[in-house]
Amino acid sequence: MSDNSDGTGGLTFDKSKRQWPNELNVFGALILIIIIFEVLGQVLPYMNGQSLLFDTRDRFDTIFNEQRLRIIIVQVAIIGIIALGVTQVIITAGIDLSSGSVVGATAMIAMSFAQVAEVNGAPNPKAIFGEWALDLPWIIPVLVGLGVGLIAGCINGLLVAFARIPPFIATLGMMLFARGVAQWWSRGNPVSFPTESYAKIGAGMMPVIIFLSLAVLFHFIMNYTVYGKHTYAIGSNEQAARMSGINVPRHLVLVYIIAGMLAGLAAVILTSKNLTAQSGMGLTYELEAIAMAVIGGVSLFGGRGSIIGTVIGALIIGVITSGFTFLKLGAFYQEMVLGMIIVSAVALDQWQQQRAASRA
């Protein structure tokens, strides 16, 4: 007879139902992927025993390849910021297909308020507005960018929460509209020559610092605030959340607003880093952000997932991207592998849910 006397009040604890935190599973996948690339670097003849993450040529003061590590985390930081908002949307059992296009529209609009008045002593040839919009403090284009994201997110939220339009359709419409705005804003011409103060926002490791700071903030919010509890409750069972007194429509609007503002912030950082804005910016960013969340263990069925998991998912994509470059393989191989990983992650999530339901 098994000992199940650990419970109190007539309840028992079944040790067989204990599970590892999902974040540990995702972290284990990250370590496995790194090991695979390290092994391939050693066994493939044309690689000559190179290492993906470790310094084998005494170029750095540590055992790690600092340059490649820096590239990995910088290249995922901006999309990672978008993924933090997408994670919250998916936890509510929604989806946001518009974030990449919102980045494009926000990039064009925000950069228009970040331009210098003169370039090499001559009037700025790329100026969108008159003198009143030139040489402005950096906070102005940042607020403009956040405002554009807020408006896009608010529209998404209103369509989903009050018009009861499925999130897929509502955000698909915003995706097309925002991309059109990006192309219309300057008739498709790039917007360039930002002020020095604006350029500092995306310089060096600033995108990584901002990404990690926001990750810590939203990890706390999602785990220790009413906002987080309501977000998980809505994704787990929207009808039950309504019956428990949660204002579901208002909360959904807030979730989409936050996602939109994070996309706007990502656009600001991206234009600051590249010193220019183009209408094609943010293309496929929404898919990569969703991939980071799904690979990080966020359930597309809602109610499950974490910010930590999404951060690890972002690192997985960064390692895969850098690993394929390291192995000198074409980008199309990377896309095929990412596609298989995403499908596998969703299939695994569905299997886990069915297993949990059968054991309940």
Coordinates of C-alpha atoms in Angstrom, one line a residue:
M1 CA 0.0 0.0 0.0
S2 CA 1.5 3.3 -1.1
D3 CA 2.2 6.0 1.5
N4 CA 0.1 9.0 0.6
S5 CA -0.4 10.5 4.0
D6 CA 1.3 13.7 3.3
G7 CA -2.0 15.6 2.9
T8 CA -4.0 17.5 5.5
G9 CA -7.7 17.8 6.0
G10 CA -8.4 14.6 4.1
L11 CA -6.3 15.6 1.1
T12 CA -3.4 13.6 0.0
F13 CA -0.3 14.5 -2.1
D14 CA 0.5 12.2 -5.0
K15 CA 4.3 12.3 -5.5
S16 CA 3.9 10.7 -8.9
K17 CA 2.2 13.9 -10.2
R18 CA 5.1 16.2 -9.3
Q19 CA 6.6 17.9 -12.3
W20 CA 9.7 19.9 -13.1
P21 CA 9.1 23.6 -13.6
N22 CA 8.6 24.1 -17.4
E23 CA 11.4 26.7 -17.4
L24 CA 13.9 24.0 -16.4
N25 CA 12.8 21.9 -19.4
V26 CA 13.3 24.9 -21.7
F27 CA 16.6 25.6 -20.2
G28 CA 17.6 22.0 -20.7
A29 CA 16.7 22.3 -24.4
L30 CA 18.9 25.4 -24.6
I31 CA 21.9 23.5 -23.1
L32 CA 21.2 20.6 -25.5
I33 CA 21.2 22.8 -28.5
I34 CA 24.5 24.5 -27.4
I35 CA 26.1 21.0 -26.9
I36 CA 25.0 19.9 -30.4
F37 CA 26.6 23.0 -32.0
E38 CA 29.8 22.5 -29.9
V39 CA 30.0 18.8 -31.0
L40 CA 29.4 19.7 -34.7
G41 CA 32.1 22.3 -34.4
Q42 CA 34.5 19.6 -33.3
V43 CA 33.6 16.8 -35.6
L44 CA 32.8 18.5 -39.0
P45 CA 36.1 18.5 -41.0
Y46 CA 35.7 22.0 -42.4
M47 CA 35.2 23.5 -38.9
N48 CA 38.8 22.7 -37.8
G49 CA 37.7 22.1 -34.1
Q50 CA 36.1 25.5 -33.6
S51 CA 33.8 26.3 -30.7
L52 CA 30.6 28.2 -30.7
L53 CA 30.7 29.8 -27.3
F54 CA 34.1 29.1 -25.9
D55 CA 37.4 30.9 -26.6
T56 CA 39.8 28.3 -28.2
R57 CA 42.3 30.9 -29.5
D58 CA 43.1 33.0 -26.4
R59 CA 41.5 36.1 -27.8
F60 CA 39.6 37.0 -24.6
D61 CA 40.3 37.3 -20.9
T62 CA 37.7 34.6 -20.1
I63 CA 37.0 31.1 -21.4
F64 CA 34.0 32.4 -23.4
N65 CA 33.8 33.9 -26.8
E66 CA 32.6 37.2 -25.6
Q67 CA 32.1 38.6 -29.1
R68 CA 29.7 35.8 -30.2
L69 CA 27.9 35.9 -26.8
R70 CA 27.4 39.7 -27.2
I71 CA 26.1 39.2 -30.8
I72 CA 23.6 36.5 -29.6
I73 CA 22.0 38.5 -26.9
V74 CA 22.0 41.8 -28.8
Q75 CA 20.3 40.2 -31.9
V76 CA 17.4 38.8 -29.8
A77 CA 17.0 41.8 -27.4
I78 CA 14.8 43.9 -29.6
I79 CA 12.4 41.1 -30.8
G80 CA 12.6 39.8 -27.2
I81 CA 11.0 43.1 -26.0
I82 CA 8.1 42.4 -28.4
A83 CA 7.9 38.8 -27.2
L84 CA 7.4 40.0 -23.6
G85 CA 4.1 41.7 -24.7
V86 CA 3.2 38.8 -27.0
T87 CA 3.6 36.4 -24.1
Q88 CA 1.0 38.2 -22.1
V89 CA -1.4 38.2 -25.0
I90 CA -1.0 34.5 -25.6
I91 CA -1.5 33.7 -21.9
T92 CA -4.9 35.3 -22.3
A93 CA -5.6 32.7 -25.1
G94 CA -5.1 35.5 -27.7
I95 CA -2.6 36.2 -30.4
D96 CA -1.0 39.3 -31.8
L97 CA 0.0 39.3 -35.5
S98 CA 0.4 43.0 -35.7
S99 CA 3.5 43.7 -33.6
G100 CA 5.9 43.6 -36.5
S101 CA 3.9 46.0 -38.6
V102 CA 3.4 48.2 -35.6
V103 CA 7.2 48.3 -35.3
G104 CA 7.4 49.5 -39.0
A105 CA 4.8 52.2 -38.6
T106 CA 6.2 53.4 -35.2
A107 CA 9.7 53.5 -36.6
M108 CA 8.8 55.9 -39.4
I109 CA 6.7 58.1 -37.2
A110 CA 9.0 58.2 -34.1
M111 CA 12.1 58.9 -36.2
S112 CA 10.3 61.9 -37.8
F113 CA 10.5 63.6 -34.4
A114 CA 14.1 62.5 -33.8
Q115 CA 15.8 64.2 -36.7
V116 CA 18.6 66.9 -36.6
A117 CA 18.1 70.2 -38.2
E118 CA 21.4 70.2 -40.1
V119 CA 23.6 67.5 -41.8
N120 CA 27.2 68.6 -42.6
G121 CA 26.2 72.2 -42.2
A122 CA 23.3 72.0 -44.6
P123 CA 19.5 71.6 -43.9
N124 CA 18.5 68.0 -43.3
P125 CA 17.5 66.6 -46.7
K126 CA 15.4 63.8 -45.1
A127 CA 13.4 66.1 -42.8
I128 CA 9.7 65.2 -42.7
F129 CA 8.5 68.2 -40.8
G130 CA 9.6 71.8 -40.4
E131 CA 12.0 73.3 -37.9
W132 CA 9.5 72.8 -35.0
A133 CA 10.1 69.0 -35.2
L134 CA 13.9 69.1 -35.5
D135 CA 16.5 68.8 -32.8
L136 CA 13.9 67.8 -30.2
P137 CA 14.9 66.2 -26.9
W138 CA 15.1 62.4 -27.1
I139 CA 12.1 62.0 -24.8
I140 CA 9.8 63.4 -27.5
P141 CA 10.3 60.7 -30.1
V142 CA 10.3 58.0 -27.4
L143 CA 6.9 59.2 -26.2
V144 CA 5.6 59.4 -29.7
G145 CA 6.7 55.8 -30.3
L146 CA 5.1 54.6 -27.2
G147 CA 1.9 56.6 -28.1
V148 CA 1.7 55.0 -31.5
G149 CA 2.1 51.5 -30.0
L150 CA -0.5 52.4 -27.4
I151 CA -3.0 53.4 -30.0
A152 CA -2.4 50.3 -32.1
G153 CA -2.7 48.1 -29.0
C154 CA -5.9 49.9 -27.8
I155 CA -7.5 49.3 -31.2
N156 CA -6.6 45.6 -31.1
G157 CA -7.9 45.3 -27.6
L158 CA -11.2 47.0 -28.3
L159 CA -11.8 44.9 -31.4
V160 CA -11.1 41.7 -29.4
A161 CA -12.8 42.6 -26.1
F162 CA -15.8 44.6 -27.1
A163 CA -16.4 43.9 -30.8
R164 CA -15.7 40.2 -30.0
I165 CA -13.7 39.8 -33.2
P166 CA -11.3 36.8 -33.0
P167 CA -7.8 38.0 -32.0
F168 CA -6.3 36.4 -35.2
I169 CA -8.6 38.5 -37.4
A170 CA -8.4 41.7 -35.4
T171 CA -4.6 41.7 -35.3
L172 CA -4.3 40.6 -38.9
G173 CA -6.3 43.6 -39.9
M174 CA -4.0 45.9 -37.8
M175 CA -1.0 44.2 -39.3
L176 CA -2.0 45.2 -42.8
F177 CA -3.2 48.7 -41.7
A178 CA 0.0 49.5 -39.8
R179 CA 2.2 48.3 -42.7
G180 CA 0.3 50.5 -45.0
V181 CA 0.8 53.5 -42.6
A182 CA 4.6 52.7 -42.6
Q183 CA 4.7 52.8 -46.4
W184 CA 2.5 55.9 -46.7
W185 CA 4.2 58.0 -44.0
S186 CA 7.1 59.2 -46.2
R187 CA 6.0 57.6 -49.4
G188 CA 8.3 54.7 -48.7
N189 CA 11.4 56.9 -48.3
P190 CA 13.8 56.2 -45.4
V191 CA 13.7 58.7 -42.5
S192 CA 17.3 59.3 -41.3
F193 CA 19.7 61.5 -39.4
P194 CA 18.7 61.2 -35.7
T195 CA 20.0 63.4 -32.9
E196 CA 22.9 62.2 -30.9
S197 CA 20.8 61.8 -27.8
Y198 CA 18.3 59.6 -29.6
A199 CA 21.1 57.5 -31.1
K200 CA 22.4 56.6 -27.7
I201 CA 19.2 54.7 -26.8
G202 CA 20.1 51.8 -29.0
A203 CA 23.9 52.0 -28.8
G204 CA 26.1 49.2 -27.6
M205 CA 24.5 46.9 -25.0
M206 CA 21.6 49.3 -24.2
P207 CA 19.0 47.0 -26.1
V208 CA 20.0 44.1 -23.9
I209 CA 19.9 46.2 -20.7
I210 CA 16.4 47.4 -21.6
F211 CA 15.2 43.9 -22.5
L212 CA 16.5 42.3 -19.3
S213 CA 15.1 45.1 -17.2
L214 CA 11.7 44.8 -18.7
A215 CA 11.9 41.0 -18.3
V216 CA 12.5 41.3 -14.6
L217 CA 9.7 43.9 -14.3
F218 CA 7.1 41.8 -16.1
H219 CA 8.2 38.6 -14.3
F220 CA 7.4 40.4 -11.1
I221 CA 4.1 41.8 -12.5
M222 CA 2.9 38.4 -13.9
N223 CA 3.7 36.5 -10.7
Y224 CA 3.0 38.9 -7.8
T225 CA 0.3 41.4 -8.9
V226 CA -3.4 41.3 -9.5
Y227 CA -2.8 42.1 -13.2
G228 CA -0.8 38.9 -13.6
K229 CA -3.3 36.7 -11.7
H230 CA -6.2 38.1 -13.8
T231 CA -4.2 37.5 -17.0
Y232 CA -3.7 33.8 -16.2
A233 CA -7.3 33.4 -15.0
I234 CA -8.7 34.8 -18.3
G235 CA -6.5 32.5 -20.3
S236 CA -7.3 29.4 -18.2
N237 CA -11.1 29.9 -18.3
E238 CA -12.6 33.2 -19.5
Q239 CA -16.1 32.4 -18.4
A240 CA -15.0 31.5 -14.9
A241 CA -12.9 34.7 -14.8
R242 CA -16.1 36.7 -15.6
M243 CA -18.1 34.9 -12.9
S244 CA -15.3 35.6 -10.3
G245 CA -15.7 39.3 -10.9
I246 CA -12.9 40.1 -13.2
N247 CA -13.6 42.8 -15.8
V248 CA -12.5 40.7 -18.7
P249 CA -13.0 43.2 -21.5
R250 CA -11.1 46.0 -19.7
H251 CA -8.3 43.7 -18.8
L252 CA -7.9 42.4 -22.4
V253 CA -7.7 46.0 -23.6
L254 CA -4.9 46.6 -21.1
V255 CA -3.0 43.5 -22.2
Y256 CA -3.1 44.5 -25.8
I257 CA -2.1 48.1 -25.0
I258 CA 1.0 46.8 -23.1
A259 CA 1.9 44.6 -26.1
G260 CA 1.5 47.5 -28.5
M261 CA 3.6 49.8 -26.3
L262 CA 6.4 47.2 -26.1
A263 CA 6.3 47.0 -29.9
G264 CA 6.5 50.8 -30.1
L265 CA 9.5 50.8 -27.7
A266 CA 11.2 48.1 -29.8
A267 CA 10.8 50.3 -32.8
V268 CA 12.4 53.2 -31.0
I269 CA 15.4 51.1 -30.0
L270 CA 15.7 49.6 -33.5
T271 CA 15.7 53.0 -35.3
S272 CA 18.1 54.4 -32.7
K273 CA 20.4 51.4 -33.2
N274 CA 20.3 51.6 -37.0
L275 CA 20.3 55.4 -37.2
T276 CA 17.5 55.2 -39.8
A277 CA 13.8 54.1 -40.2
Q278 CA 12.5 52.2 -43.2
S279 CA 9.0 51.1 -43.9
G280 CA 10.0 47.4 -44.1
M281 CA 11.3 47.4 -40.6
G282 CA 9.8 44.8 -38.3
L283 CA 8.9 42.4 -41.1
T284 CA 8.2 38.9 -39.6
Y285 CA 9.1 40.2 -36.1
E286 CA 5.6 39.1 -34.9
L287 CA 6.3 35.5 -36.0
E288 CA 9.7 35.5 -34.3
A289 CA 8.2 36.9 -31.1
I290 CA 5.5 34.3 -31.1
A291 CA 8.2 31.6 -31.7
M292 CA 10.2 32.9 -28.7
A293 CA 7.1 32.6 -26.5
V294 CA 6.0 29.2 -27.8
I295 CA 9.5 27.7 -27.6
G296 CA 9.7 29.2 -24.1
G297 CA 6.7 27.1 -23.0
V298 CA 3.8 29.5 -23.4
S299 CA 0.7 27.6 -24.3
L300 CA -1.1 28.8 -27.4
F301 CA -4.3 27.5 -25.6
G302 CA -3.8 30.1 -22.9
G303 CA -3.4 30.1 -19.2
R304 CA 0.2 28.8 -19.1
G305 CA 3.6 30.3 -19.6
S306 CA 6.1 32.6 -18.1
I307 CA 8.4 35.6 -18.8
I308 CA 11.4 33.5 -17.8
G309 CA 10.5 30.9 -20.3
T310 CA 10.1 33.5 -23.1
V311 CA 13.6 34.9 -22.2
I312 CA 15.1 31.4 -22.5
G313 CA 13.1 30.9 -25.7
A314 CA 14.7 34.1 -27.1
L315 CA 18.1 32.8 -26.2
I316 CA 17.3 29.5 -28.0
I317 CA 16.5 31.4 -31.2
G318 CA 19.6 33.5 -30.8
V319 CA 21.8 30.4 -30.3
I320 CA 20.2 28.7 -33.3
T321 CA 20.7 31.8 -35.5
S322 CA 24.3 32.2 -34.5
G323 CA 24.9 28.5 -34.6
F324 CA 23.9 28.2 -38.2
T325 CA 26.1 31.1 -39.1
F326 CA 28.9 29.4 -37.1
L327 CA 28.4 26.3 -39.2
K328 CA 28.3 28.3 -42.4
L329 CA 24.8 27.0 -43.3
G330 CA 22.2 28.9 -45.2
A331 CA 19.5 30.9 -43.5
F332 CA 16.8 28.7 -45.1
Y333 CA 18.1 25.7 -43.0
Q334 CA 17.6 27.9 -39.9
E335 CA 14.0 28.7 -40.9
M336 CA 13.2 25.0 -41.5
V337 CA 14.6 24.0 -38.1
L338 CA 12.8 26.8 -36.3
G339 CA 9.6 25.7 -38.0
M340 CA 10.1 22.1 -36.8
I341 CA 10.9 23.3 -33.3
I342 CA 7.8 25.5 -33.1
V343 CA 5.5 22.6 -34.3
S344 CA 7.2 20.2 -31.9
A345 CA 6.7 22.7 -29.0
V346 CA 3.0 23.1 -29.7
A347 CA 2.6 19.3 -30.2
L348 CA 4.4 18.7 -26.9
D349 CA 2.2 21.3 -25.1
Q350 CA -1.0 19.6 -26.4
W351 CA 0.3 16.2 -25.4
Q352 CA 1.1 17.5 -21.9
Q353 CA -2.4 19.0 -21.5
Q354 CA -4.1 15.8 -22.6
R355 CA -1.9 13.8 -20.3
A356 CA -2.7 16.1 -17.4
A357 CA -6.4 15.9 -18.1
S358 CA -6.3 12.1 -18.2
R359 CA -4.5 12.0 -14.8
A360 CA -6.8 14.5 -13.1

